CSV table of C-alpha atoms and ligand atoms in Angstrom, one decimal:
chain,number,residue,atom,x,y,z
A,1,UNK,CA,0.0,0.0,0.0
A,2,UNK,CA,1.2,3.7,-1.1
A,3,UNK,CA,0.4,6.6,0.7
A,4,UNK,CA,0.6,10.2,-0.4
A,5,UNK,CA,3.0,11.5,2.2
A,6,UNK,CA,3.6,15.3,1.9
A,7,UNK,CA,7.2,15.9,1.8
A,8,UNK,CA,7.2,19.5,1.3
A,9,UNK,CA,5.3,22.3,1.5
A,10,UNK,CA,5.8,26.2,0.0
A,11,UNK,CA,4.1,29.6,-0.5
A,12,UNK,CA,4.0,32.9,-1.9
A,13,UNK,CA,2.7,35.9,-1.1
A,14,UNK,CA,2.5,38.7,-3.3
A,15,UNK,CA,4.8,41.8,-1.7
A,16,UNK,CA,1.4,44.1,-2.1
A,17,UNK,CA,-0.5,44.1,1.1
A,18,UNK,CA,-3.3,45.4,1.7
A,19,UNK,CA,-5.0,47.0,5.2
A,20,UNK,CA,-9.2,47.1,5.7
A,21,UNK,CA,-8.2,50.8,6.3
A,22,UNK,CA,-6.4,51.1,2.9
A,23,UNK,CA,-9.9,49.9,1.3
A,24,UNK,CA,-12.1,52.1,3.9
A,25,UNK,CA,-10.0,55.0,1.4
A,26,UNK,CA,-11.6,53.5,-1.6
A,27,UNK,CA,-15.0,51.8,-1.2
A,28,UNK,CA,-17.4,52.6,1.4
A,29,UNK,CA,-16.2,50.1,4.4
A,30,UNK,CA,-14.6,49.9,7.6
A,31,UNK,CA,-12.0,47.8,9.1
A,32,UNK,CA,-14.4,47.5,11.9
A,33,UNK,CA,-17.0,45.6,9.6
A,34,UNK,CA,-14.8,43.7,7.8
A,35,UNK,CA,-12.7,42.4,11.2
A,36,UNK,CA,-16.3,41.7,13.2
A,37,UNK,CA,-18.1,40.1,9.8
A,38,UNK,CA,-14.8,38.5,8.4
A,39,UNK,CA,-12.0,38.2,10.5
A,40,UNK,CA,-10.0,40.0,7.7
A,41,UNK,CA,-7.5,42.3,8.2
A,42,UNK,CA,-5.2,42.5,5.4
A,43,UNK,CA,-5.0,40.8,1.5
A,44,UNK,CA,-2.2,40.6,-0.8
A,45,UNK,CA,-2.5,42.0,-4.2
A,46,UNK,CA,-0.7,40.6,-7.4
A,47,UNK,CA,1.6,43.6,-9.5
A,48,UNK,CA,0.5,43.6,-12.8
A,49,UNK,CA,3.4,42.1,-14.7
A,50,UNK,CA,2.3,38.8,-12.0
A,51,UNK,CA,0.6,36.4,-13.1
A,52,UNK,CA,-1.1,33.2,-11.5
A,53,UNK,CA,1.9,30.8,-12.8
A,54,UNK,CA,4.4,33.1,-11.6
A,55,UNK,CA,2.7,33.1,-7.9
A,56,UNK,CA,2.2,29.3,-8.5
A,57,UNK,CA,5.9,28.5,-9.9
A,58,UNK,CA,7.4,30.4,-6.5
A,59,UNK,CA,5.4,28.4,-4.0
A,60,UNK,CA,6.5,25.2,-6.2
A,61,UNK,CA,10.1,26.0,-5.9
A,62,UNK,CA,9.6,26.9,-2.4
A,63,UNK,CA,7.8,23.1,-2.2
A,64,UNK,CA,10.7,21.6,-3.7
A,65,UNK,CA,13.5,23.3,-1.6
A,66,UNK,CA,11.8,22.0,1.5
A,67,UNK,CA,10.7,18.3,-0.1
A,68,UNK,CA,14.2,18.5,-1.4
A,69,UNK,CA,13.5,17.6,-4.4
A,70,UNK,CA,14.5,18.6,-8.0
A,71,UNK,CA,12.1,19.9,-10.5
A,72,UNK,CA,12.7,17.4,-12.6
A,73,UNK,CA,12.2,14.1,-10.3
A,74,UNK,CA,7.9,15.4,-10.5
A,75,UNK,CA,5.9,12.7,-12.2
A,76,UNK,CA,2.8,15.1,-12.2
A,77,UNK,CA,2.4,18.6,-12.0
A,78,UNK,CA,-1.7,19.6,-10.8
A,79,UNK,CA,-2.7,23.3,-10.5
A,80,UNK,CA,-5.8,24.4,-8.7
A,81,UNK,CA,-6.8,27.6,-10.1
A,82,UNK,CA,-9.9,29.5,-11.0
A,83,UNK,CA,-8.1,32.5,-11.8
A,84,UNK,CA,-5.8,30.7,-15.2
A,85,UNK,CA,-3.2,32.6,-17.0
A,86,UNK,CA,-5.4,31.8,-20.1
A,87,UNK,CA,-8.3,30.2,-21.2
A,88,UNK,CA,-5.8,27.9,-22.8
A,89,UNK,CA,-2.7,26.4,-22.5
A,90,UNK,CA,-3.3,25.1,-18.9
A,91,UNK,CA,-1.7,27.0,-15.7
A,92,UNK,CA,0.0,24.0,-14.8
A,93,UNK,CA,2.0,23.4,-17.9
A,94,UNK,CA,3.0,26.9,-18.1
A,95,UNK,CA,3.9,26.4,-14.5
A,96,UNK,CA,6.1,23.2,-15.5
A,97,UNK,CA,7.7,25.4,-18.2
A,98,UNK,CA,8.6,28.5,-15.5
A,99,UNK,CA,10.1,25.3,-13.3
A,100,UNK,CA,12.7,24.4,-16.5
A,101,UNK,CA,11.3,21.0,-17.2
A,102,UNK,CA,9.2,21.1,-20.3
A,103,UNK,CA,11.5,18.5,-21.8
A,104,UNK,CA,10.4,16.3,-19.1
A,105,UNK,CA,7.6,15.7,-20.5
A,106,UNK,CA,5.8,15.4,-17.1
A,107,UNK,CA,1.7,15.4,-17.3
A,108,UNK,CA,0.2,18.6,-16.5
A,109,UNK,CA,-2.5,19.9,-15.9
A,110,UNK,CA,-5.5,22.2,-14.2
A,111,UNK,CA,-8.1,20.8,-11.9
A,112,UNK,CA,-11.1,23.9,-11.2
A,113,UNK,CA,-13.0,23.6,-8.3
A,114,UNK,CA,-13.1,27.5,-6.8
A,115,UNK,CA,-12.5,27.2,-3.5
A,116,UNK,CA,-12.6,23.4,-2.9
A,117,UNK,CA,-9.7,23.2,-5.9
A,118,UNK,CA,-7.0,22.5,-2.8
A,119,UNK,CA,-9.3,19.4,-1.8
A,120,UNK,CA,-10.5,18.4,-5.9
A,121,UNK,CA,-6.3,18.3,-6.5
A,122,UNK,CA,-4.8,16.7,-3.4
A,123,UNK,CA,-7.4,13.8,-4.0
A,124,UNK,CA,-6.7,13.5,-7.4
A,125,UNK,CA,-2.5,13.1,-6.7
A,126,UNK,CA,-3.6,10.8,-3.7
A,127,UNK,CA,-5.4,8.9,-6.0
A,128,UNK,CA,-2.0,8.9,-8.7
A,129,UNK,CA,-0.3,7.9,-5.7
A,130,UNK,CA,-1.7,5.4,-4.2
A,131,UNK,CA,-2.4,3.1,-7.9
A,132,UNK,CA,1.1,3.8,-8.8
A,133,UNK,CA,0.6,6.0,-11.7
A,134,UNK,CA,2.8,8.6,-9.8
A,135,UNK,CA,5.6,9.0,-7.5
A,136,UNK,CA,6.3,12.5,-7.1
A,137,UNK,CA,3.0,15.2,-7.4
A,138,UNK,CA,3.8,18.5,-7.3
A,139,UNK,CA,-0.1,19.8,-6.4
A,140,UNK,CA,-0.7,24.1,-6.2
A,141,UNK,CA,-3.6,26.5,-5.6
A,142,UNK,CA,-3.2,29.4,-7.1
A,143,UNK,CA,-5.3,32.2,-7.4
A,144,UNK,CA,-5.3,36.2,-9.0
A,145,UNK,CA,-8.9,36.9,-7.4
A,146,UNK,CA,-7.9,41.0,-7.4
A,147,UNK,CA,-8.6,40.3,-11.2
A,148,UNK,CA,-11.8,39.7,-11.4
A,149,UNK,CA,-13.4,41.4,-8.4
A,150,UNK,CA,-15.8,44.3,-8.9
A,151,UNK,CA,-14.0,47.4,-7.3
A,152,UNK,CA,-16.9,48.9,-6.5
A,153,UNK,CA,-18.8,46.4,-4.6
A,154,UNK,CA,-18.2,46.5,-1.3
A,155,UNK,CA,-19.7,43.2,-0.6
A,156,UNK,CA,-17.2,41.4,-2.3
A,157,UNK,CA,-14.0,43.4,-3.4
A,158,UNK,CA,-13.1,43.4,1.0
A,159,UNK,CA,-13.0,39.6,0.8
A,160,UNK,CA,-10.0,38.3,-1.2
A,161,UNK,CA,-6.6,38.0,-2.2
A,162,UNK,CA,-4.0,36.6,-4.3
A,163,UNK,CA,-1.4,34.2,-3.3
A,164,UNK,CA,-0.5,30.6,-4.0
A,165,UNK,CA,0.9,27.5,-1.9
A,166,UNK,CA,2.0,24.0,-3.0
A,167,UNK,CA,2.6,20.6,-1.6
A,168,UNK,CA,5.2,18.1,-2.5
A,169,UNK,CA,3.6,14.6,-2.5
A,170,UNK,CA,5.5,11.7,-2.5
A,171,UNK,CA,4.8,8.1,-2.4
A,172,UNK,CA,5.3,6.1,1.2
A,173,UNK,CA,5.2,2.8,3.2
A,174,UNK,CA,3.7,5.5,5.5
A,175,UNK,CA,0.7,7.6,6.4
A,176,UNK,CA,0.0,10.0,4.3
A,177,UNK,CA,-3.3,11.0,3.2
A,178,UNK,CA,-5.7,8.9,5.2
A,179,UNK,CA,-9.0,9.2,3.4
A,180,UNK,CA,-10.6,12.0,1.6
A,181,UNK,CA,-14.3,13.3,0.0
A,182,UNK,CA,-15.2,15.1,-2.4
A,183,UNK,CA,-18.4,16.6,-3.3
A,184,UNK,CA,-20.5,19.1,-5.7
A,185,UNK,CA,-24.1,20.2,-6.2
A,186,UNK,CA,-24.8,22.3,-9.1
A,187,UNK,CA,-28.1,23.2,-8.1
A,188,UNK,CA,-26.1,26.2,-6.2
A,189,UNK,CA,-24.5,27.5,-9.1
A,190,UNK,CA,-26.0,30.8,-8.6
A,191,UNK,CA,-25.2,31.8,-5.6
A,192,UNK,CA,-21.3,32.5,-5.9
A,193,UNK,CA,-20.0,32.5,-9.6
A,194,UNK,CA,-18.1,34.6,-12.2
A,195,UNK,CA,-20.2,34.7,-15.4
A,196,UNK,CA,-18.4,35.9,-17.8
A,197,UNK,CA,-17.5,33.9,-21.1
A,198,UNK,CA,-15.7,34.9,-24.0
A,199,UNK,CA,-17.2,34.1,-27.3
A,200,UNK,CA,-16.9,35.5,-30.6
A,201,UNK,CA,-14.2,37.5,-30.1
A,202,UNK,CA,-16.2,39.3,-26.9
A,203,UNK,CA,-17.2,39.1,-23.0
A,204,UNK,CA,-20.7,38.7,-22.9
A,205,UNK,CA,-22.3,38.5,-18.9
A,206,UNK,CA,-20.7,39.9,-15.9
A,207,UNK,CA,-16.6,39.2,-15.7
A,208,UNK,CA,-16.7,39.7,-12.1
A,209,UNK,CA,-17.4,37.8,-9.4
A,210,UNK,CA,-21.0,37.8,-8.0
A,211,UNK,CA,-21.8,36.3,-4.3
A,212,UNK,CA,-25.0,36.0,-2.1
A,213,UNK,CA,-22.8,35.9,0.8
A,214,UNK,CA,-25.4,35.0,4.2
A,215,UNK,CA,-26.8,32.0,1.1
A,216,UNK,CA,-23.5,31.0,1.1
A,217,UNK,CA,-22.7,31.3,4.4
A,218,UNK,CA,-25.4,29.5,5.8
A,219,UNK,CA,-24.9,26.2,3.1
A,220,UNK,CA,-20.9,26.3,4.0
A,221,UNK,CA,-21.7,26.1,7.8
A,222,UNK,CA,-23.8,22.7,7.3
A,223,UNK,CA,-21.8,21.3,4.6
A,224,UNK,CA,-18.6,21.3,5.8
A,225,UNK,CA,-19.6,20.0,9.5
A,226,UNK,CA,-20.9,17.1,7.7
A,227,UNK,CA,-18.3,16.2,5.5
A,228,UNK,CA,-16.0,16.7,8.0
A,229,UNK,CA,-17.6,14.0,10.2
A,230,UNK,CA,-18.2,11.8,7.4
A,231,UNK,CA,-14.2,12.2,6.7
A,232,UNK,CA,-13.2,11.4,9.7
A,233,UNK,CA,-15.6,8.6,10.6
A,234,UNK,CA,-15.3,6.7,7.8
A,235,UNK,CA,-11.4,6.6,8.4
A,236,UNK,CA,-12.0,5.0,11.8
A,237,UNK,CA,-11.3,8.3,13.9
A,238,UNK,CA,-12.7,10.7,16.4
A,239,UNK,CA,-12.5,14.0,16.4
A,240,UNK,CA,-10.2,14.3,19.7
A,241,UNK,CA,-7.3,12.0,17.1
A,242,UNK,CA,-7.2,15.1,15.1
A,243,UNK,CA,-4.0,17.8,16.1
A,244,UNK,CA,-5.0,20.5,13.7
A,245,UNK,CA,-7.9,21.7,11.0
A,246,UNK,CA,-6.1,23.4,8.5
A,247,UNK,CA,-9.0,25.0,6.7
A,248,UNK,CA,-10.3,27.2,3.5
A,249,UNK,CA,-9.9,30.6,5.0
A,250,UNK,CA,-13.0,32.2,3.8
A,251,UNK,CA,-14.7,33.9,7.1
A,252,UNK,CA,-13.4,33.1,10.6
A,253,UNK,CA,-16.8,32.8,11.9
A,254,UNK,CA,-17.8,29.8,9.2
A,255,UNK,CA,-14.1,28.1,10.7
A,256,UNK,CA,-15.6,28.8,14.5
A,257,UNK,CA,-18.9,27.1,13.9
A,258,UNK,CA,-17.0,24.1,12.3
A,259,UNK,CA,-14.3,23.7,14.6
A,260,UNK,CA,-16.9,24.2,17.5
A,261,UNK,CA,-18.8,21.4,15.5
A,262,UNK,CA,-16.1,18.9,15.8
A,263,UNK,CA,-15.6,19.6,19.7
A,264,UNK,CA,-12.3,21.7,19.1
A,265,UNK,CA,-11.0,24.8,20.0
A,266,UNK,CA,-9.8,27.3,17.8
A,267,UNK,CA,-6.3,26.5,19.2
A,268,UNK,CA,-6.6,23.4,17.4
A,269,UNK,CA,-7.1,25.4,14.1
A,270,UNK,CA,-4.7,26.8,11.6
A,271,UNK,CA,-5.8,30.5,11.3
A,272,UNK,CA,-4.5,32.9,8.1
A,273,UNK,CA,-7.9,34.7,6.8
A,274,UNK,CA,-6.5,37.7,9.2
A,275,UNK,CA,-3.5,37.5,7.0
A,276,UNK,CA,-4.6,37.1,3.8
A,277,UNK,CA,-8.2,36.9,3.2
A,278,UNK,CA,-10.1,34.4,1.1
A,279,UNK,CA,-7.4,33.5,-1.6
A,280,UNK,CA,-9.8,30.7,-2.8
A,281,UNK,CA,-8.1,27.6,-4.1
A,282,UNK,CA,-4.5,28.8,-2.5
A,283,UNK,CA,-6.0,29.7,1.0
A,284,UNK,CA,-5.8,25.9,2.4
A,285,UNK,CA,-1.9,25.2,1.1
A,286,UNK,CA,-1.1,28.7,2.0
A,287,UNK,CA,-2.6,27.9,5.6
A,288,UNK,CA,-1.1,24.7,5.9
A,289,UNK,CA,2.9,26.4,4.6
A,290,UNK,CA,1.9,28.7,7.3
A,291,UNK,CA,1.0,26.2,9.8
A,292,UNK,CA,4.6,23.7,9.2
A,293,UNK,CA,7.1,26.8,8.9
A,294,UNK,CA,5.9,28.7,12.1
A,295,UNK,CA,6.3,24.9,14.1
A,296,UNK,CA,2.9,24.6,15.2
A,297,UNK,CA,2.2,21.7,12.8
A,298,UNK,CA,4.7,18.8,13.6
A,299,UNK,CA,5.7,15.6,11.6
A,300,UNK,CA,3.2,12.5,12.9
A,301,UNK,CA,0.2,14.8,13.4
A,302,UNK,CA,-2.8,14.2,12.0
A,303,UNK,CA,-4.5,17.2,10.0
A,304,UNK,CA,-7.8,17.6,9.2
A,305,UNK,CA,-8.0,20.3,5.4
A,306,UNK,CA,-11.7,21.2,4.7
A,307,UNK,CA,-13.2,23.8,2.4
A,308,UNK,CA,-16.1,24.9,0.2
A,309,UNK,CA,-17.0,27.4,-2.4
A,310,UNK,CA,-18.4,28.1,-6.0
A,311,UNK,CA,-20.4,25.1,-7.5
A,312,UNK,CA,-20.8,24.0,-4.9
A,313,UNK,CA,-17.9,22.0,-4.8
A,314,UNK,CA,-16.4,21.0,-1.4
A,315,UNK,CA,-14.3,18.3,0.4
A,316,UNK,CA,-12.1,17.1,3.1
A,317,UNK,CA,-9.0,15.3,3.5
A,318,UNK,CA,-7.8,13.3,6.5
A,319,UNK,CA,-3.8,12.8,6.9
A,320,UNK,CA,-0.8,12.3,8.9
A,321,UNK,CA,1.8,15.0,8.2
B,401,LIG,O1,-14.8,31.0,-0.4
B,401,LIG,C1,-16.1,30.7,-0.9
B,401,LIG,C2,-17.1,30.7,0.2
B,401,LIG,N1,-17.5,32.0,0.5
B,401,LIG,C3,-17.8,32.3,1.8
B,401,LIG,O2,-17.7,31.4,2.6
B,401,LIG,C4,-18.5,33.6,2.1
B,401,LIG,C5,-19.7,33.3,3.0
B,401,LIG,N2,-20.3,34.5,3.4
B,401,LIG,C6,-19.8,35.4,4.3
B,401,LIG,O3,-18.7,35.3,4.7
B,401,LIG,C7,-20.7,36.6,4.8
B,401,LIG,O4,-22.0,36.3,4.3
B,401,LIG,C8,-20.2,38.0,4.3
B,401,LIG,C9,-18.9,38.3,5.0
B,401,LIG,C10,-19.9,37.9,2.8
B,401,LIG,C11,-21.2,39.0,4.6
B,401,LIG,O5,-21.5,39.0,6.0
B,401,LIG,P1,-23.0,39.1,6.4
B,401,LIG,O6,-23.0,39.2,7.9
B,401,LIG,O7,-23.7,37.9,5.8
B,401,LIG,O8,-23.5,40.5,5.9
B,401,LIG,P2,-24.6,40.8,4.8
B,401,LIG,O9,-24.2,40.4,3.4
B,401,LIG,O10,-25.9,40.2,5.3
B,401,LIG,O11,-24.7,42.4,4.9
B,401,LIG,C12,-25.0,43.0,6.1
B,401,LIG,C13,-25.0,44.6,5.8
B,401,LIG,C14,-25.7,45.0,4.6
B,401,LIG,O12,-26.3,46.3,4.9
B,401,LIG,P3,-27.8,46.4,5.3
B,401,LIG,O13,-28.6,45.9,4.1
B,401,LIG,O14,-28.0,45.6,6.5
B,401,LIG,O15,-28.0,47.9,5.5
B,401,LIG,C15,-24.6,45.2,3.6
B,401,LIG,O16,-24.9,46.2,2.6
B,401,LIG,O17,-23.6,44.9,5.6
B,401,LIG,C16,-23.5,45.7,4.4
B,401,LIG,N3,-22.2,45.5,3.8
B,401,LIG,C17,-21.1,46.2,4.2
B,401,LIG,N4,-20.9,47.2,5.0
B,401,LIG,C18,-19.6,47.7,5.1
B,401,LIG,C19,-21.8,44.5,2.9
B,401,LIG,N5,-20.5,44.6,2.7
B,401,LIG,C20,-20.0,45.6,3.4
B,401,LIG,C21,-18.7,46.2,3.6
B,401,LIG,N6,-18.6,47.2,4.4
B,401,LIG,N7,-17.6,45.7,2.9
């Protein structure tokens, strides 16, 4: 038996970061209803020369350094992204080419699942893993939100960022990813989504993201207590075995009510949304990097990564770090 054992772990923050106070300059908000509604306090914003690969490429080398690892010995690259450099090629093969290893020849490619993309892409290389298919996953999430956010809306522009983290999986005798879930219901489709296409040469329907934020607040609270149990039950656990919920970092009060839902304090949690907002598909690797490199997270604890967004598409994976 193979387990996906994470072997490294990287981020990247853009250098741009943004206050509530900054924003209170700009849209009609306060740091005081952004920090009670949110627990927000600051976002990074990408330059304009940086793209999602670039952001994606520097958590992956910062991966690799820790993994120890050379570009080259990946046997599958998987970007989580919802924010892509393009509508085609991929951000994952233009993140293979910014790593030097095009010739390798190394499959690449994009899995989209907004928020729950960390979740959709770990389970995918877990699932590489553990038949063999792979040795060495080098999985990302990604994410350029600033670009297409409404500026003017208040009720969204306050809640995200950019940034990217990565994971290093490798194969192991040894726990590993334990068990995960995955799920979607497209019946919500309307309540958080980005509209916008491009066809015949123009953008037809809104380009920006659109949320009903208490509709999906009240769904993500439900949700992701239930697949959360179902995660860790099915694996044989309690929730007392678990050392640390690393989750998506949308709103502190939705990772309150779950924690609280599993019987855990929020010392048991891995918080960054004061740090860097909701940076979608990047927010649970950027949490987790930030979890390992401060010492908090320890090698032989087990993790619980949960999270939830446009689709709905959502998930949670049990492991051993
Ligand atoms: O990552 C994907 C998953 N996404 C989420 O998990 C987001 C889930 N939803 C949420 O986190 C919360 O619903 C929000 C943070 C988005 C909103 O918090 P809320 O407590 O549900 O507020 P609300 O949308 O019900 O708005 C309350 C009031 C409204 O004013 P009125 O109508 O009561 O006068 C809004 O216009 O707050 C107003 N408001 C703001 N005021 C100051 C909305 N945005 C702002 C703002 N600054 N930025």
């Amino acid at each position: 038996m193979q387990y996906a054992k994470i072997l490294g772990t990287g981020s990247y923050l853009p250098a741009n970061r943004v206050s509530n106070d900054d924003l209170a300059e700009k849209v009609d908000t306060s740091d005081e209803w952004i920090t009670t509604r949110t627990g927000i306090k600051f976002r990074h914003i990408a330059a304009d020369h940086e793209k999602t690969s670039d952001l994606a490429a520097a958590a992956a080398r910062n991966a690799l350094a820790d993994a120890g690892l050379a570009a080259g010995e990946l046997d599958l690259i998987i970007v989580a992204t919802s924010t892509p450099d393009m509508i085609f090629p991929s951000t994952a093969t233009i993140v293979q080419q910014k790593l030097g290893i095009g010739s390798s020849g190394c499959p690449a490619f994009d899995v989209q699942a907004v928020c729950a993309g960390f979740m959709y892409a770990v389970t995918t290389a877990d699932a590489y893993i553990r038949s063999g298919m792979a040795k060495n996953v080098l999985v990302v999430g990604a994410e350029t939100f600033s670009r297409i956010l409404d500026w003017s809306d208040r009720a969204t522009c306050v809640l995200f960022g950019d940034g990217a983290g990565a994971v290093v999986l490798g194969a192991s005798d040894t726990p590993g990813i334990i068990h995960g879930k995955l799920k979607a219901d497209g019946n919500y489709l309307d309540l958080l989504k980005t509209p916008g296409q491009i066809a015949n040469g123009k953008i037809s329907g809104t380009p920006f993201l659109t949320m009903d934020g208490p509709g999906v607040f009240k769904l993500a609270v439900k949700m992701l207590a239930k697949v959360a149990d179902e995660v860790i039950t099915e694996a044989g656990f309690t929730s007392d075995q678990i050392d640390w919920i690393v989750p998506h970092q949308a709103n502190k009060r939705i990772i309150e009510s779950t924690a609280k839902h599993l019987g855990l304090g929020m010392e048991k949690v891995v918080l960054t949304v004061q740090e860097h907002g909701n940076t979608s598909a990047a927010s649970i690797p950027l949490a987790l990097d930030s979890g390992i490199r401060s010492g908090r997270i320890q090698r032989g604890q087990r993790l619980l990564l949960e999270g939830i967004g446009g689709g709905f598409a959502w998930g949670a994976v049990l492991l051993e770090y």
